[in-house]
Short mmCIF file of C-alpha atoms and ligand atoms in Angstrom, two decimals:
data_model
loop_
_atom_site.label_atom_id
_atom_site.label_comp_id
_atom_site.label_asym_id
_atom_site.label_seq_id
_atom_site.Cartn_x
_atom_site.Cartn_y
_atom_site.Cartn_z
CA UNK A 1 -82.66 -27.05 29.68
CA UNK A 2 -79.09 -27.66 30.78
CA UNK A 3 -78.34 -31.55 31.45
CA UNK A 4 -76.48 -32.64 34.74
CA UNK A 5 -74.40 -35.64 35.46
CA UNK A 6 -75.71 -36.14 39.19
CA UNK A 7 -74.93 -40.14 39.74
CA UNK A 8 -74.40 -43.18 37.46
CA UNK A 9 -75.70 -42.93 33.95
CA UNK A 10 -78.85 -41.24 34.27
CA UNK A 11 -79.07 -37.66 33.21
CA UNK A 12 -81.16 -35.72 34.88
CA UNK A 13 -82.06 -31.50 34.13
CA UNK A 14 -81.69 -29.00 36.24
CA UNK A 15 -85.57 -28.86 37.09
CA UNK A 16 -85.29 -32.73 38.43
CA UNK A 17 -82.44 -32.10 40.16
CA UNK A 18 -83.67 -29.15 41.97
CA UNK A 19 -86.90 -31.97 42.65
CA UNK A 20 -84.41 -34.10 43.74
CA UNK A 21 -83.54 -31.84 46.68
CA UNK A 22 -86.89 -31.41 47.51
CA UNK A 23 -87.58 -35.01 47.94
CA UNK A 24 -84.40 -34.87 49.75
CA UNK A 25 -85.87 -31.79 52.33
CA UNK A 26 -88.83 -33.54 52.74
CA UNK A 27 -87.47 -36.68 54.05
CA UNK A 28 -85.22 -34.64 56.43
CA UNK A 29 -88.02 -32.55 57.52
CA UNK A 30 -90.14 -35.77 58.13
CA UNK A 31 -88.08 -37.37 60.24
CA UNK A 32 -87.34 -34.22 62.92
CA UNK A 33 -91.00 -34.67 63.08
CA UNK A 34 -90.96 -37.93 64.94
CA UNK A 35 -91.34 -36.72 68.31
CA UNK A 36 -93.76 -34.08 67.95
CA UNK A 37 -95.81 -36.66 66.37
CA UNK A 38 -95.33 -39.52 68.67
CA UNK A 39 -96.64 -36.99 71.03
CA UNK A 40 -99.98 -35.45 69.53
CA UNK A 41 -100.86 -39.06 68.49
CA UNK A 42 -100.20 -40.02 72.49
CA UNK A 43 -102.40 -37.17 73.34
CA UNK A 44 -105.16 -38.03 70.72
CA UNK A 45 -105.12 -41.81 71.86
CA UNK A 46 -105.42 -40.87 75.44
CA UNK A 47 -108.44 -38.86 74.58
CA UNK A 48 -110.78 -40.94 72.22
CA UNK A 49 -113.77 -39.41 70.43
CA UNK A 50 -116.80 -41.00 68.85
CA UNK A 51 -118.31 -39.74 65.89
CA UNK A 52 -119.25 -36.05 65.75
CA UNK A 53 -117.79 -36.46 69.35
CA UNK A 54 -114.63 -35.44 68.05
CA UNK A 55 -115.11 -31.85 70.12
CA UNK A 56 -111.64 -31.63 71.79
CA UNK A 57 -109.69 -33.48 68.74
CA UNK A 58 -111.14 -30.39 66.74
CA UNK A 59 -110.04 -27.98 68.65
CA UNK A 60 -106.75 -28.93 68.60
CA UNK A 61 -106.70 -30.09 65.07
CA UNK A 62 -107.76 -26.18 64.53
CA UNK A 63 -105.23 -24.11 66.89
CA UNK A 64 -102.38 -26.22 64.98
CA UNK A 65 -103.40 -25.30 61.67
CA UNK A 66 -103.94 -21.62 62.37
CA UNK A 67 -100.54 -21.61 64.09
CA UNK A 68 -99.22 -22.82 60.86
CA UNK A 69 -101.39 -20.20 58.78
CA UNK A 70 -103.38 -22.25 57.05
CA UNK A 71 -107.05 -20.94 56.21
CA UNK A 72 -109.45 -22.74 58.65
CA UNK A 73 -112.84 -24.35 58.62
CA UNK A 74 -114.53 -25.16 61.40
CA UNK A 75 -118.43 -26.38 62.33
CA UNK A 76 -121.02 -25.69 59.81
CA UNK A 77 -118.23 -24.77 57.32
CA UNK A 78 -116.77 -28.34 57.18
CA UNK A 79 -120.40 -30.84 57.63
CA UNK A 80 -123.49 -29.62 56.09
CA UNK A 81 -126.15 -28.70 58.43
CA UNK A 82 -129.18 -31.38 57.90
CA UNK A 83 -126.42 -34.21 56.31
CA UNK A 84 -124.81 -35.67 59.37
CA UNK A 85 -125.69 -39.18 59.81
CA UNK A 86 -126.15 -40.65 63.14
CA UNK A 87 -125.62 -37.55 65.85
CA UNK A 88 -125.39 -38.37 68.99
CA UNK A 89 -128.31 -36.97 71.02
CA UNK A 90 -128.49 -33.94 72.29
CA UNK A 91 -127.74 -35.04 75.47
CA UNK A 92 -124.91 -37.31 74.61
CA UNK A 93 -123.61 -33.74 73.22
CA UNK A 94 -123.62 -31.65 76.00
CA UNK A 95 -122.13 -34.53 78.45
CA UNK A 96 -118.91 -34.86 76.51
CA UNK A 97 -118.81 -31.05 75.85
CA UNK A 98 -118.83 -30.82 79.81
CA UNK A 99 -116.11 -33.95 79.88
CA UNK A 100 -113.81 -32.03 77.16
CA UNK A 101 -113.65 -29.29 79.04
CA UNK A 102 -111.65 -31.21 82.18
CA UNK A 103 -109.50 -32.11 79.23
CA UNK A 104 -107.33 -29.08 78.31
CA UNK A 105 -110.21 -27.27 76.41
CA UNK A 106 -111.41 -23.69 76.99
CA UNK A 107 -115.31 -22.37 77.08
CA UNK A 108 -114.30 -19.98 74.20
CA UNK A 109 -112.68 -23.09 72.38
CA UNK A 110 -115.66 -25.38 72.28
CA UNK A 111 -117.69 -23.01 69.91
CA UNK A 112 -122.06 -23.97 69.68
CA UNK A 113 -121.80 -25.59 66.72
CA UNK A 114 -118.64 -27.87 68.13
CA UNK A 115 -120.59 -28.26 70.50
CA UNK A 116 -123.85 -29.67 68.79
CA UNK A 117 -121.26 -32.45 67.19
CA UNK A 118 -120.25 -30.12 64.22
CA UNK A 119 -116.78 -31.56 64.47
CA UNK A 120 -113.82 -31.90 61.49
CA UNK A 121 -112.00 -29.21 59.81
CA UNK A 122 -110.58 -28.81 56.93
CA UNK A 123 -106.94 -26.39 56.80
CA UNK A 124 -106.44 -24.74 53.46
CA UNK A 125 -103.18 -24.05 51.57
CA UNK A 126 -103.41 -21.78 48.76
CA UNK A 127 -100.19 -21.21 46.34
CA UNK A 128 -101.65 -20.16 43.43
CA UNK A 129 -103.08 -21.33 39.94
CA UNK A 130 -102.75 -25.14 39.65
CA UNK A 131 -104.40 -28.41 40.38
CA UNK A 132 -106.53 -29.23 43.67
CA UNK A 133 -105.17 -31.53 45.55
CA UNK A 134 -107.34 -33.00 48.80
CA UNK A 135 -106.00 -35.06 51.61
CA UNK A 136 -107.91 -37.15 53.99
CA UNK A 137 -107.60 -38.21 57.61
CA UNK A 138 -110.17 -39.99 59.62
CA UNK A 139 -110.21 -38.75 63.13
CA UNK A 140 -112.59 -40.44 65.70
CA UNK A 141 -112.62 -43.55 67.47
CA UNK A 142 -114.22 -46.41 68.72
CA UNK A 143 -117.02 -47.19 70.80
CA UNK A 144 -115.26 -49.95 73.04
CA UNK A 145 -113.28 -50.30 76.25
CA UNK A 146 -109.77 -50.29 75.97
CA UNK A 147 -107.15 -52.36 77.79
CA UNK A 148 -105.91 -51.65 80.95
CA UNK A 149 -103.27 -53.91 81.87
CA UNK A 150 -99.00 -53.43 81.89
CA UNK A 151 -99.24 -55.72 79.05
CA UNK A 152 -100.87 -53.01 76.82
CA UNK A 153 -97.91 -49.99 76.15
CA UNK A 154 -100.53 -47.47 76.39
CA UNK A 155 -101.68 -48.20 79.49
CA UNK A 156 -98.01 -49.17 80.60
CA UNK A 157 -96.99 -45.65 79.42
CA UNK A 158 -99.92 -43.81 80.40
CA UNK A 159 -101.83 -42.80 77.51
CA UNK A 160 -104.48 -45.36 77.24
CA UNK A 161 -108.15 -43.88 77.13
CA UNK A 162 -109.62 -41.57 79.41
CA UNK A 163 -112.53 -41.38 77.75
CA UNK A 164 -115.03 -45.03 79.48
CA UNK A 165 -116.39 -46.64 76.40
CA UNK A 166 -113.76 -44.83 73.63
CA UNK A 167 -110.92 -46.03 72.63
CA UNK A 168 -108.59 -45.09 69.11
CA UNK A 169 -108.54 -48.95 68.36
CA UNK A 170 -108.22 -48.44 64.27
CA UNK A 171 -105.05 -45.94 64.22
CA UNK A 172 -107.20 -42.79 63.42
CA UNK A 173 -105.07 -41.03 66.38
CA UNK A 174 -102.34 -41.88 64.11
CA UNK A 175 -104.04 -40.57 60.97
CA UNK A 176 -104.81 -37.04 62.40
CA UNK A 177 -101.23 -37.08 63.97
CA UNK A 178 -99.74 -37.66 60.61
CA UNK A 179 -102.30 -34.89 58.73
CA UNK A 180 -100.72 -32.66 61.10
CA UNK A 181 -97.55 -33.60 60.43
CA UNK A 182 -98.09 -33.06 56.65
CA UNK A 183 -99.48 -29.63 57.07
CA UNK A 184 -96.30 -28.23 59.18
CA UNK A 185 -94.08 -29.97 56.26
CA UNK A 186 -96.15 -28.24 53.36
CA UNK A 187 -95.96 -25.01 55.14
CA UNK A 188 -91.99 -25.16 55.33
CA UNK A 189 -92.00 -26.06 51.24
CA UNK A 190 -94.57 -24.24 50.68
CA UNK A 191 -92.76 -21.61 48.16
CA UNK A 192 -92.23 -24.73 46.00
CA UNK A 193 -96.00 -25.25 45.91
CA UNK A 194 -98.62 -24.64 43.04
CA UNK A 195 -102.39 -25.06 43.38
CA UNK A 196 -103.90 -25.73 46.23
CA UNK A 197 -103.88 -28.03 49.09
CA UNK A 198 -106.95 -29.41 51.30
CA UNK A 199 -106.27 -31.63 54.30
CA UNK A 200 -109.87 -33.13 55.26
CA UNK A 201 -109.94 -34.00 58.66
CA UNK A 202 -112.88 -36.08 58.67
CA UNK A 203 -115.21 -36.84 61.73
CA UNK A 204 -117.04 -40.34 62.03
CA UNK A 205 -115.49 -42.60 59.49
CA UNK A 206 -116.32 -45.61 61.58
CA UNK A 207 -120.22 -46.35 60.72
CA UNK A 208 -120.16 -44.44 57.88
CA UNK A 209 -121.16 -40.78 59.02
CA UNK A 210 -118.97 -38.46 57.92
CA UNK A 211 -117.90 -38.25 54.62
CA UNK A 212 -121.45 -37.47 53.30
CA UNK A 213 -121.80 -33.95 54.78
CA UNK A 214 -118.75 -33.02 53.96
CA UNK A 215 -119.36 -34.16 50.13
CA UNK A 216 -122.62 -32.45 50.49
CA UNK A 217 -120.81 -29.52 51.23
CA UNK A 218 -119.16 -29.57 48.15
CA UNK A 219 -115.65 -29.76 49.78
CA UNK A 220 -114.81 -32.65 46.73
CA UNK A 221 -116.27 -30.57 43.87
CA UNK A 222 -113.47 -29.03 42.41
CA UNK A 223 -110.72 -31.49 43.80
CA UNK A 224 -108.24 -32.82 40.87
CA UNK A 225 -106.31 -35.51 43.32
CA UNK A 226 -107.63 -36.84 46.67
CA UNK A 227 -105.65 -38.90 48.54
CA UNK A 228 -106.63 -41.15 51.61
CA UNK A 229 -104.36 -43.85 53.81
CA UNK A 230 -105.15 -46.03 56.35
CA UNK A 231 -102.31 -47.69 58.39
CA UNK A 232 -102.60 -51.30 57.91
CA UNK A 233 -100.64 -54.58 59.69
CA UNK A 234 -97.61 -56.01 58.10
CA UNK A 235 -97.24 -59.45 56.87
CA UNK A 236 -101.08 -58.80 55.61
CA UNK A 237 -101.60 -59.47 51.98
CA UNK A 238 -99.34 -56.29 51.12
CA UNK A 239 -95.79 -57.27 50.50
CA UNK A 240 -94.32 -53.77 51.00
CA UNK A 241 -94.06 -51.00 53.32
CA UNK A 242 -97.11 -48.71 51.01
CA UNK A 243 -99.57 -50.00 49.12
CA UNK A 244 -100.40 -46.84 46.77
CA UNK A 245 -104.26 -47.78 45.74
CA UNK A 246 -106.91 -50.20 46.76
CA UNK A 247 -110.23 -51.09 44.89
CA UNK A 248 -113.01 -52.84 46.52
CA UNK A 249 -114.72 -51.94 49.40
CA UNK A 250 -118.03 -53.04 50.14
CA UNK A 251 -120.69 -50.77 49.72
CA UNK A 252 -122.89 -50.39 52.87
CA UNK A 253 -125.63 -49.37 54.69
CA UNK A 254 -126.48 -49.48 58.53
CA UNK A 255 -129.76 -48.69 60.15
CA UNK A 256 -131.37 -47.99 63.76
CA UNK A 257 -134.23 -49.80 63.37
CA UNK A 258 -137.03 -49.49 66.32
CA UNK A 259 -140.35 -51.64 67.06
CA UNK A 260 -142.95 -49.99 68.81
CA UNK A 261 -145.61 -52.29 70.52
CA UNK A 262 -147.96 -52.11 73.16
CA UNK A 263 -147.27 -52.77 76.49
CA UNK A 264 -149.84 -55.47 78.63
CA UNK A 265 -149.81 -57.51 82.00
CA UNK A 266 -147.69 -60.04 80.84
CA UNK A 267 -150.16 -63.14 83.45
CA UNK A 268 -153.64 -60.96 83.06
CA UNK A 269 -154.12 -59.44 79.53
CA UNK A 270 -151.28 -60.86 77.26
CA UNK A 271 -153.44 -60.60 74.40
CA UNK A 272 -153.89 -56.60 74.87
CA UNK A 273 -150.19 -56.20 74.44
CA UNK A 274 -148.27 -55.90 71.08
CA UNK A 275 -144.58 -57.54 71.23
CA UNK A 276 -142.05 -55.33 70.20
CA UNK A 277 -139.56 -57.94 71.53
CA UNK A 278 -141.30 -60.92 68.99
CA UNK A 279 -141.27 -58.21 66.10
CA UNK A 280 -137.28 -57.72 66.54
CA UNK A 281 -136.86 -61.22 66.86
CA UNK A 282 -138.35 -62.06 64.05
CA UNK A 283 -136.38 -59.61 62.31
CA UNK A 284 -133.61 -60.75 63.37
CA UNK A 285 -133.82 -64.06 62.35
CA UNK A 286 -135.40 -62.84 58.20
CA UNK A 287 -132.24 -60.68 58.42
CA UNK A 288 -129.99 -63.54 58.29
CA UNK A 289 -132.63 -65.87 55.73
CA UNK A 290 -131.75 -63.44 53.15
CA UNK A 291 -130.67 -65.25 49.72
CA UNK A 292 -127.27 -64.61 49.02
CA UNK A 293 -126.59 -62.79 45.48
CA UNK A 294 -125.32 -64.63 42.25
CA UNK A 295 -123.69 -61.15 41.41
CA UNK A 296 -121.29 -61.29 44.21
CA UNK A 297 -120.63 -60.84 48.06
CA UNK A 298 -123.08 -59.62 50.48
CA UNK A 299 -122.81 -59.35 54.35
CA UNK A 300 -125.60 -58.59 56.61
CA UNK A 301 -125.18 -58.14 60.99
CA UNK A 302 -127.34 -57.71 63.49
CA UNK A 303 -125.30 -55.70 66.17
CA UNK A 304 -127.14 -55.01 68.93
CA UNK A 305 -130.90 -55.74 70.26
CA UNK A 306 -131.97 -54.17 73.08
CA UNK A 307 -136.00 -54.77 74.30
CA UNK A 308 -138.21 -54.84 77.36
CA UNK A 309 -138.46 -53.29 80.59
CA UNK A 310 -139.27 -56.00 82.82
CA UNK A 311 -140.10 -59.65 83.43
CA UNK A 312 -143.93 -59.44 83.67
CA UNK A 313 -144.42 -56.98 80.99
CA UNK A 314 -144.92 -57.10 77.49
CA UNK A 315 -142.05 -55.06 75.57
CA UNK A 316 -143.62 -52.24 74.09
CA UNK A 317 -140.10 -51.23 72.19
CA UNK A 318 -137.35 -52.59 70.84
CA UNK A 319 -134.01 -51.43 69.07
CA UNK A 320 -131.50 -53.06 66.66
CA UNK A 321 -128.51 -52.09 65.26
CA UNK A 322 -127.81 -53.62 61.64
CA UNK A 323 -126.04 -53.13 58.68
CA UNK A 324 -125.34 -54.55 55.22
CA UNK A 325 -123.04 -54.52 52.70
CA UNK A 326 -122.79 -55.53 49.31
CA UNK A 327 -119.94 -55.57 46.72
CA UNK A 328 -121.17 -52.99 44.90
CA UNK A 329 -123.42 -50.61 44.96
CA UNK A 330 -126.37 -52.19 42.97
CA UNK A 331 -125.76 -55.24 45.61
CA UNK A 332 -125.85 -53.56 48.93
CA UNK A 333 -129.15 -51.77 47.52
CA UNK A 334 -130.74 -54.98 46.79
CA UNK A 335 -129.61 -55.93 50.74
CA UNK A 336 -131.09 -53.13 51.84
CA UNK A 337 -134.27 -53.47 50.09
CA UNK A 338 -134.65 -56.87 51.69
CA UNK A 339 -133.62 -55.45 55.43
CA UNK A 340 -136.37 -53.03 55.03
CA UNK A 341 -139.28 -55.35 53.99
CA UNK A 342 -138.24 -57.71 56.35
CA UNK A 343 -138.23 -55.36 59.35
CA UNK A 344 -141.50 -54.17 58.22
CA UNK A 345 -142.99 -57.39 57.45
CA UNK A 346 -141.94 -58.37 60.77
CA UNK A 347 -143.46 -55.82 63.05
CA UNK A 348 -146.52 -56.29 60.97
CA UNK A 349 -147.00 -59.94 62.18
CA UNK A 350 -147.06 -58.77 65.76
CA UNK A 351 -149.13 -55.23 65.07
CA UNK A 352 -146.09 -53.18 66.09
CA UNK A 353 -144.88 -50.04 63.82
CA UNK A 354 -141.48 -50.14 62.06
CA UNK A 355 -139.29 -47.44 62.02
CA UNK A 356 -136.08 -47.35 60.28
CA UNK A 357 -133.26 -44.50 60.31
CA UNK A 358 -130.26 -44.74 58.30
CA UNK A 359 -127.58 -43.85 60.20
CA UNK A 360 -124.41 -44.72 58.01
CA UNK A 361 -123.51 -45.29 54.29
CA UNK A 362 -120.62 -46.39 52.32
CA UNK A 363 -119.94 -47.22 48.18
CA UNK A 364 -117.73 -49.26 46.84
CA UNK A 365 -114.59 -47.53 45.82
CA UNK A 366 -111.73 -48.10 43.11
CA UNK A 367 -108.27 -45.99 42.85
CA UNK A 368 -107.35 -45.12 39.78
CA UNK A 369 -104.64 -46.53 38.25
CA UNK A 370 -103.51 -43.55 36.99
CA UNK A 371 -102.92 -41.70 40.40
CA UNK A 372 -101.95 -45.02 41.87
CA UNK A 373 -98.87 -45.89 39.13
CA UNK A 374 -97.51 -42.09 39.55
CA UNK A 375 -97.33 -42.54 43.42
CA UNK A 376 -95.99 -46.02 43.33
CA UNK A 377 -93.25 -44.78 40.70
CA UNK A 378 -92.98 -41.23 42.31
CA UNK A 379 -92.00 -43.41 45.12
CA UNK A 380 -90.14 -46.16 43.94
CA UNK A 381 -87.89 -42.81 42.60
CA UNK A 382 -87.86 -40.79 45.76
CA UNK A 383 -88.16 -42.49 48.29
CA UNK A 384 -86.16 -45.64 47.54
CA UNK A 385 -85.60 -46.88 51.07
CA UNK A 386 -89.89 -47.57 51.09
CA UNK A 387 -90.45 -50.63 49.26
CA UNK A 388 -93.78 -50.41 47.23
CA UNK A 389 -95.95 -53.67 47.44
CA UNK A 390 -96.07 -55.44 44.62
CA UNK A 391 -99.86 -56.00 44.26
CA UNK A 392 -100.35 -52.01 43.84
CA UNK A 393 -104.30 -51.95 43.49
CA UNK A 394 -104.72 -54.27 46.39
CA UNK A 395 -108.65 -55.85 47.37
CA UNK A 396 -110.12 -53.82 50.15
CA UNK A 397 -112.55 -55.87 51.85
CA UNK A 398 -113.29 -53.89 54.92
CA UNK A 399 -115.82 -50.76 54.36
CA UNK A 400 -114.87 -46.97 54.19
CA UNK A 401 -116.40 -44.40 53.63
CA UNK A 402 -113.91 -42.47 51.89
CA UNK A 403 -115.61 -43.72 48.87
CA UNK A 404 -117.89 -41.50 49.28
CA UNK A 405 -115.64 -38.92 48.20
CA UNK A 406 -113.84 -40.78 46.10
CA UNK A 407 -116.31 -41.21 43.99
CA UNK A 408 -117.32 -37.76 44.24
CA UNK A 409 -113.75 -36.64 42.82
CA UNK A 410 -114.35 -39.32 40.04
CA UNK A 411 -117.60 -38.06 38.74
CA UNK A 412 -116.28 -34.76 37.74
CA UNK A 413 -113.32 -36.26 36.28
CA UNK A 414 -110.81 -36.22 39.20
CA UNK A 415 -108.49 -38.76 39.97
CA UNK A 416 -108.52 -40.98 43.86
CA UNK A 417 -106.16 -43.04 45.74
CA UNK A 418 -106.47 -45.04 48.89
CA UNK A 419 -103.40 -45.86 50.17
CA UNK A 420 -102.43 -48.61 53.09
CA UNK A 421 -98.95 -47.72 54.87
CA UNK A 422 -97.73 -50.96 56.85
CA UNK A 423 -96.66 -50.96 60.39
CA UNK A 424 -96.33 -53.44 62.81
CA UNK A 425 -99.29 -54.04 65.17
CA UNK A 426 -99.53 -55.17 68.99
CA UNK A 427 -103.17 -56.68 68.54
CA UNK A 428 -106.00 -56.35 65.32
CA UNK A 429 -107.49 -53.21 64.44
CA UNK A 430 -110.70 -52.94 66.36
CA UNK A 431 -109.53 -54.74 69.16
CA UNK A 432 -109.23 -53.93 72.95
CA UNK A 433 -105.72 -54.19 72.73
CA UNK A 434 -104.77 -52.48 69.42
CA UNK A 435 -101.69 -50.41 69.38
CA UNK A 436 -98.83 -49.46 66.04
CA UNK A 437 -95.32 -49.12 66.15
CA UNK A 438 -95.37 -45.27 65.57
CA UNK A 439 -92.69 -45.18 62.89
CA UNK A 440 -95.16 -45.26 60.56
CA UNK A 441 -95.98 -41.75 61.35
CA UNK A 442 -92.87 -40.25 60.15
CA UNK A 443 -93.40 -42.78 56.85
CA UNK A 444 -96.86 -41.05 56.76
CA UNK A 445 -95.73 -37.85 56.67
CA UNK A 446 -93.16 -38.26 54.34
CA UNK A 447 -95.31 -40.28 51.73
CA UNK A 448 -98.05 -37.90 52.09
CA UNK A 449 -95.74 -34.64 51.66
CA UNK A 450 -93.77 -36.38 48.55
CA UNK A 451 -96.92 -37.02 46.73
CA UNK A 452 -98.41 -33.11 47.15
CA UNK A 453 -95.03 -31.91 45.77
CA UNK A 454 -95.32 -34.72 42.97
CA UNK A 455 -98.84 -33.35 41.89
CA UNK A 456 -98.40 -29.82 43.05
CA UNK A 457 -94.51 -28.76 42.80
CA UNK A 458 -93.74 -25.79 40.97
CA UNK A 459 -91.17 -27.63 39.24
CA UNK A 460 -93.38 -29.65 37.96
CA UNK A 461 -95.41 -26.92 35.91
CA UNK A 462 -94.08 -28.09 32.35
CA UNK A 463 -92.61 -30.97 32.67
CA UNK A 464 -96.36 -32.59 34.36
CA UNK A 465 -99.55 -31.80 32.44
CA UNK A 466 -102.47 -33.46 33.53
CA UNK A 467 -105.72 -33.37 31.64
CA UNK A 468 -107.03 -32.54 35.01
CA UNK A 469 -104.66 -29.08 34.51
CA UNK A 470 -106.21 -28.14 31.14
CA UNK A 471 -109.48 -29.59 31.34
CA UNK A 472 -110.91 -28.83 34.86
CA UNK A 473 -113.24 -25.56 35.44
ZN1 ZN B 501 -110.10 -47.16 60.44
#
C-alpha cells in the first residue's frame, strides 16, 4: 500500500488516512447533533419512566429508528416473556398507559405488549459479514420527586418531570438521547460499515430488572464487542474527560419480601393474632446482624417497611424492600442466603408465613483490558481534544446491571467495556436536584460512533483481525 506524508513524521497509508477522514466526519457530524439532542433528552427528562414503565420513551425510541431504517424490535422481541423482574402491576400498567397517552402518544402507538410493560428496543444495523458489535443505553428513571424550584434549570426552563413520583435523576434521559444520536451518525457512515451493529435500549436498569430478559433472549449470544457508558461527575476519581473500562461492581440482589399474620383485637384477643409487623421487625433488625465477610465487601439495606392497618389491630401483613450486595458473586450469594433464613426465621418466631420475590439482580462485572486499551488508544489517536483518564480500568462501586450482559458476551468469548464519560453536574446522581451540562451528549455520540467504526470500519478489514473475527460461530 502506497505511503503518505499527511503531518510531521508519521507515515501513515492510504487506508489510515482515508480512517483519518472518517474520524474527522464523525466529529463534524457529532457536533451538528447538539441541538437535536439537547432536545430529545429535554423531552425524555420532562417525561420520566419507571421500569418497564418506559411505554412512551419506547415509542419514540422506535419511530426514530425506523425513520432512520434501522430493523426494529419492539415488546416480546426485545424482553423475554416470563424473565422480567419486578413488573409493575397490572394496574400500575394500565394507569400510565392512560397517562402516556395525554403525552404525545397515539392508541395505535402504545401496542398490548407496550402496554403490559414490554418496553426497550433494540434498532439493528446490518452491513454485512464482520464482527457484532452491541451498544447499550439504559432508559428509565427514578422513582422520586423531582425539584421544583427556579433554582433547578429544568424546572426554570420547563422540562422538569411531569410524571408525580418520576424523575430522570441518573442521566438515563441523556443515555437514550445519545443512543439516538449514535444511530443517526452510523446511518450517515454507514457505507463504511462491516458487521453488524445493535443499540440495546434497555428498560429498568435501576433495581436490576432489565438486562436479564433481554440476555435471556439471547440478544448477547453472538455479540463480539458490547459497549456500555454511564455519564459520570467530574472531579470524581476519573482524571479525564472518558474513562474507557471499569471493573468492579457489586454483585446484587433485591427482594420484596412479605409477612403474612393474623389479624386480632389488638385490647380483647391479642393472643389470637399473629404479628406481621413483629416478624418484619425482627427481620429487619437480623438483616443488619449479619457477619460481615473476610472475602471482601458486602452491603445489605432495608428500604422500605410498610405494616398495619390501624391502631387497635394486629398487622396481619407486612412488606419490605431490601437488597444486598456483595463484591462478587460468590459474596452477594452468601448475603443472600443469610437474608433469606433470616426473613424466614423471623416470621417463624411470630407464626407468620414468609414470602420472598426477587425482584432485581446484578454480577459483578470487569472490562476487558483488551477492548478497554483499543478504545483508550483509538481515542487518544482520534479524538485528541478528549483527554483519556489516566486510571483506564477504574473501581466501580455502585451496582449495574449491565454485567449481566457483560458477562454474557464474556462467556462465549466476547470482549465488554463500561465506559464513564465526565460532565459537570448541578447536584449527585440520584438526587432531587440532579441535572448535566449536556455537552456531554455530543462527546457521547462522538465516542460511541468512533469506537463502532474502530471495531467495525471497512477499512479496518485487514489491517484489524480479532480472534473474535476468525474464531466466533
Ligand atoms: Zn444510572
Amino acid at each position: 500500500m502506497k505511503d503518505l506524508q499527511l503531518s510531521g513524521s508519521k507515515q501513515y497509508t492510504v487506508g489510515e488516512a482515508a480512517a483519518m477522514d472518517i474520524y474527522e466526519k464523525i466529529s463534524t457530524l457529532s457536533q451538528k447533533m447538539e441541538e437535536e439532542s439537547v432536545r430529545i433528552r429535554r423531552d425524555l427528562h420532562k417525561h420520566p419512566e419507571t421500569a418497564f414503565l418506559e411505554m412512551r420513551t419506547t415509542v419514540i425510541i422506535e419511530k426514530h429508528l425506523k425513520e432512520l431504517g434501522y430493523e426494529v424490535l419492539t415488546g416480546k422481541a426485545v424482553c423475554k416473556e416470563g424473565e422480567r423482574l419486578g413488573v409493575p402491576s397490572p394496574e400500575e400498567l394500565s394507569l400510565h398507559a392512560s397517562e402516556v397517552l395525554g403525552q404525545g402518544i397515539s392508541e395505535e402507538d402504545l401496542t398490548e405488549e407496550i402496554r403490559e410493560g414490554y418496553t426497550g428496543v433494540i434498532g439493528i444495523l446490518r452491513c454485512g459479514e464482520g464482527p457484532v458489535t452491541a451498544l447499550r443505553f439504559d432508559i428509565d428513571a427514578l422513582g422520586m420527586n423531582e425539584a421544583s424550584d427556579m433554582e433547578h434549570r429544568p424546572f426554570r426552563e420547563g422540562f422538569s418531570s411531569v410524571n408525580r413520583g418520576m424523575m430522570h435523576g441518573c442521566g438515563h434521559d441523556g443515555h437514550a438521547a445519545i443512543g439516538l444520536g449514535v444511530a443517526k451518525l452510523l446511518m450517515e457512515i454507514k457505507e463504511e460499515l462491516r458487521g453488524t451493529v445493535k443499540l440495546i435500549f434497555q428498560p429498568g436498569e435501576e433495581g436490576g430488572h432489565g438486562a436479564v430478559p433481554i440476555v435471556a433472549k439471547g440478544h448477547l449470544d453472538d455479540v463480539d464487542y458490547f459497549i456500555g457508558n454511564h455519564i459520570a461527575p467530574t472531579n470524581s476519581l476519573d482524571d479525564g474527560d472518558v474513562t474507557p473500562g471499569t471493573y468492579g461492581s457489586l454483585a446484587n440482589t433485591k427482594y420484596d419480601v412479605w409477612f403474612r399474620g393474623e389479624a386480632s383485637h389488638a385490647g380483647g384477643y391479642p393472643e389470637k393474632g399473629r404479628n406481621a409487623l413483629v416478624s418484619a421487625s425482627h427481620a429487619v433488625l437480623g438483616l443488619y446482624s449479619i457477619p460481615r465477610h473476610s472475602q471482601g465487601q458486602t452491603r445489605v439495606n432495608v428500604g422500605t417497611l410498610h405494616a398495619g392497618t390501624g391502631r387497635n389491630v394486629i398487622p396481619d401483613t407486612a412488606k419490605l424492600e431490601i437488597e444486598v450486595r456483595g463484591e462478587d458473586t460468590e459474596i452477594n450469594d452468601y448475603m443472600s442466603g443469610q437474608a433469606e433464613s433470616i426473613c424466614k426465621g423471623a416470621a417463624m418466631m411470630t407464626g407468620c408465613s414468609c414470602e420472598m420475590k426477587m425482584v432485581g439482580r446484578g454480577e459483578t462485572q470487569h472490562s476487558d483490558e483488551e477492548l478497554w486499551g483499543r478504545i483508550g488508544n483509538m481515542l487518544a489517536e482520534h479524538c485528541p481534544d478528549l483527554r483519556v483518564s489516566s486510571i483506564p480500568n477504574a473501581r466501580n462501586w455502585g451496582s449495574e446491571d449491565i454485567s449481566v450482559m457483560m458477562n454474557r458476551v464474556q462467556s462465549h468469548g466476547g470482549l465488554a467495556a463500561y465506559m464513564r464519560t465526565m460532565t459537570d453536574m448541578a447536584s449527585p446522581q440520584h438526587t432531587v436536584r440532579f441535572d448535566f451540562d449536556e455537552k456531554v451528549l455530543v462527546n457521547g455520540i462522538r465516542v460511541f460512533a468512533s469506537i463502532v467504526y474502530d471495531l467495525n470500519g471497512r477499512q479496518y478489514e485487514n489491517t484489524y483481525i480479532q480472534r473474535h473475527d476468525t474464531d466466533h460461530g
